[in-house]
Amino acid sequence: MAYRQFYSLPARWRRRIVRLFQPTYTIGAVALVRDADAPAPGRLLLLRQPASSGWSLPAGLMDRGEQPVQAAVRELAEETGIRQDVAQMRAANPNALVHTKGQWVDMVFETEVPASQQFTIDEGEVLEAAWHRIDALPPLTVSTAELLAHYGIGPYVEYPEVTR
């Protein structure tokens, strides 16, 4: 009976009712950038940003109407000066990481670039960009350590209950 009444409402009202009771999520895009020339175990591009106490990955919020992979490419270019084509980015597995506590979703994309490529950092957003060996990472932000654990990287790999 309740469903019948609900579906008899105009579509605009039904959407408003659903939005009232359903959680909303903020969508962000993350670039997991590996050094194309590094021997195993490899190196990751990490950023040190003014507002954080550790190193993080190039990332940011999606703009309205933007595809997640476009946001990852844009954020990588804005924060490091590295320009990748959308075709050079591939969805990480898992691609979407849902953070229910903060109600946001990270869409993660991977790519490789040669370490010889020069950085042009946005000094308002980034203090430093550098390559770090995967087996010798610097202190990471908690959210970066949690994200990397999903890919078998970083200090939280041995503690899956922390990230999942």
Short mmCIF file of C-alpha atoms in Angstrom, two decimals:
data_model
loop_
_atom_site.label_atom_id
_atom_site.label_comp_id
_atom_site.label_asym_id
_atom_site.label_seq_id
_atom_site.Cartn_x
_atom_site.Cartn_y
_atom_site.Cartn_z
CA MET A 1 0.00 0.00 0.00
CA ALA A 2 2.77 2.44 0.95
CA TYR A 3 4.69 1.64 -2.24
CA ARG A 4 1.59 2.27 -4.33
CA GLN A 5 1.13 5.69 -2.72
CA PHE A 6 4.81 6.52 -3.08
CA TYR A 7 4.83 5.70 -6.79
CA SER A 8 1.67 7.72 -7.37
CA LEU A 9 3.59 10.87 -6.35
CA PRO A 10 5.21 13.04 -9.03
CA ALA A 11 8.79 11.97 -9.85
CA ARG A 12 10.21 15.24 -8.50
CA TRP A 13 8.64 14.62 -5.08
CA ARG A 14 9.78 10.98 -5.02
CA ARG A 15 13.40 12.09 -5.64
CA ARG A 16 13.19 14.63 -2.81
CA ILE A 17 11.81 12.03 -0.40
CA VAL A 18 14.55 9.55 -1.31
CA ARG A 19 17.25 12.22 -0.88
CA LEU A 20 15.91 13.00 2.58
CA PHE A 21 16.42 9.44 3.81
CA GLN A 22 19.40 8.19 1.79
CA PRO A 23 23.00 9.11 2.59
CA THR A 24 24.88 11.23 0.08
CA TYR A 25 28.50 10.66 -0.86
CA THR A 26 31.22 12.99 -2.01
CA ILE A 27 33.21 11.56 -4.93
CA GLY A 28 36.95 12.01 -5.23
CA ALA A 29 39.55 10.79 -7.71
CA VAL A 30 42.96 9.44 -6.75
CA ALA A 31 46.01 8.87 -8.98
CA LEU A 32 48.28 6.00 -7.96
CA VAL A 33 51.39 6.89 -10.00
CA ARG A 34 54.27 4.44 -10.28
CA ASP A 35 57.77 5.09 -11.59
CA ALA A 36 57.89 3.43 -15.02
CA ASP A 37 61.66 2.86 -14.78
CA ALA A 38 62.10 1.68 -11.18
CA PRO A 39 63.20 -1.90 -10.44
CA ALA A 40 61.04 -4.04 -8.12
CA PRO A 41 59.41 -3.33 -5.74
CA GLY A 42 58.96 0.00 -7.52
CA ARG A 43 58.37 3.58 -6.47
CA LEU A 44 55.28 5.70 -5.91
CA LEU A 45 54.78 9.40 -6.45
CA LEU A 46 53.77 11.01 -3.15
CA LEU A 47 52.95 14.57 -2.17
CA ARG A 48 53.50 16.54 0.99
CA GLN A 49 50.70 19.07 1.42
CA PRO A 50 50.41 22.05 3.79
CA ALA A 51 47.33 20.87 5.66
CA SER A 52 48.57 17.35 6.47
CA SER A 53 51.19 15.77 8.66
CA GLY A 54 52.18 13.01 6.25
CA TRP A 55 52.61 12.17 2.58
CA SER A 56 49.62 11.52 0.32
CA LEU A 57 48.69 10.68 -3.26
CA PRO A 58 47.61 13.13 -5.96
CA ALA A 59 43.85 13.40 -5.45
CA GLY A 60 40.89 15.72 -5.31
CA LEU A 61 37.16 16.13 -5.65
CA MET A 62 35.37 15.69 -8.95
CA ASP A 63 33.86 18.71 -10.63
CA ARG A 64 30.20 18.63 -11.62
CA GLY A 65 29.77 16.71 -14.88
CA GLU A 66 33.35 15.39 -14.79
CA GLN A 67 34.12 11.68 -15.19
CA PRO A 68 36.24 10.12 -12.40
CA VAL A 69 39.18 9.36 -14.69
CA GLN A 70 39.11 12.95 -15.99
CA ALA A 71 39.25 14.20 -12.41
CA ALA A 72 42.27 11.98 -11.67
CA VAL A 73 44.08 13.30 -14.78
CA ARG A 74 43.19 16.91 -13.86
CA GLU A 75 44.30 16.57 -10.23
CA LEU A 76 47.59 14.92 -11.27
CA ALA A 77 48.30 17.80 -13.66
CA GLU A 78 47.24 20.50 -11.17
CA GLU A 79 49.28 19.13 -8.27
CA THR A 80 52.42 17.85 -10.05
CA GLY A 81 52.45 19.23 -13.59
CA ILE A 82 52.40 15.67 -14.96
CA ARG A 83 50.10 15.54 -17.97
CA GLN A 84 48.65 12.12 -18.69
CA ASP A 85 46.07 11.27 -21.32
CA VAL A 86 42.88 9.63 -20.04
CA ALA A 87 43.83 6.55 -22.09
CA GLN A 88 47.03 6.19 -20.00
CA MET A 89 45.03 5.81 -16.79
CA ARG A 90 43.50 2.48 -15.82
CA ALA A 91 41.02 1.70 -13.10
CA ALA A 92 42.69 0.19 -10.04
CA ASN A 93 41.22 -3.00 -8.61
CA PRO A 94 39.22 -2.19 -6.55
CA ASN A 95 38.37 1.01 -8.40
CA ALA A 96 35.88 2.50 -5.93
CA LEU A 97 36.66 2.64 -2.22
CA VAL A 98 33.66 3.61 -0.10
CA HIS A 99 34.42 5.36 3.18
CA THR A 100 31.15 5.03 5.08
CA LYS A 101 32.37 6.94 8.15
CA GLY A 102 33.05 10.10 6.18
CA GLN A 103 30.55 9.33 3.44
CA TRP A 104 32.90 9.73 0.51
CA VAL A 105 34.01 7.48 -2.35
CA ASP A 106 37.52 7.43 -3.80
CA MET A 107 37.75 6.41 -7.45
CA VAL A 108 41.33 5.16 -7.85
CA PHE A 109 43.29 5.09 -11.12
CA GLU A 110 46.79 3.82 -11.82
CA THR A 111 49.41 4.97 -14.31
CA GLU A 112 53.15 4.89 -14.86
CA VAL A 113 55.44 7.78 -15.74
CA PRO A 114 59.21 7.95 -16.05
CA ALA A 115 60.87 9.40 -12.97
CA SER A 116 62.88 11.68 -15.24
CA GLN A 117 59.73 13.71 -15.90
CA GLN A 118 59.99 17.06 -14.10
CA PHE A 119 57.47 18.12 -11.46
CA THR A 120 55.80 21.52 -11.53
CA ILE A 121 54.03 21.68 -8.22
CA ASP A 122 51.24 24.06 -7.28
CA GLU A 123 52.85 25.60 -4.20
CA GLY A 124 49.47 26.60 -2.81
CA GLU A 125 48.40 22.94 -2.66
CA VAL A 126 51.67 21.01 -2.55
CA LEU A 127 54.88 21.58 -0.60
CA GLU A 128 56.84 18.76 -2.21
CA ALA A 129 56.41 15.92 -4.72
CA ALA A 130 58.84 12.99 -4.67
CA TRP A 131 59.29 9.35 -5.62
CA HIS A 132 59.43 6.88 -2.73
CA ARG A 133 60.31 3.19 -2.75
CA ILE A 134 57.25 1.07 -2.04
CA ASP A 135 59.16 -0.90 0.60
CA ALA A 136 60.44 2.27 2.34
CA LEU A 137 57.54 4.73 2.37
CA PRO A 138 57.75 7.92 4.44
CA PRO A 139 55.12 8.69 7.11
CA LEU A 140 51.76 8.70 5.33
CA THR A 141 48.49 10.40 6.17
CA VAL A 142 46.07 7.93 7.74
CA SER A 143 43.69 8.08 4.77
CA THR A 144 46.56 7.41 2.34
CA ALA A 145 47.82 4.46 4.40
CA GLU A 146 44.29 3.04 4.53
CA LEU A 147 43.81 3.49 0.79
CA LEU A 148 47.16 1.92 -0.13
CA ALA A 149 46.44 -1.11 2.07
CA HIS A 150 43.69 -2.08 -0.38
CA TYR A 151 46.45 -2.51 -2.98
CA GLY A 152 48.87 -4.40 -0.74
CA ILE A 153 51.08 -1.36 -0.13
CA GLY A 154 52.12 0.44 3.04
CA PRO A 155 52.03 0.09 6.82
CA TYR A 156 48.40 -1.07 7.17
CA VAL A 157 48.69 -4.10 4.88
CA GLU A 158 49.20 -6.39 7.87
CA TYR A 159 46.14 -4.95 9.66
CA PRO A 160 43.16 -5.44 7.29
CA GLU A 161 40.65 -4.74 10.07
CA VAL A 162 41.87 -1.12 10.17
CA THR A 163 40.93 -0.46 6.54
CA ARG A 164 37.91 -2.65 5.94
#
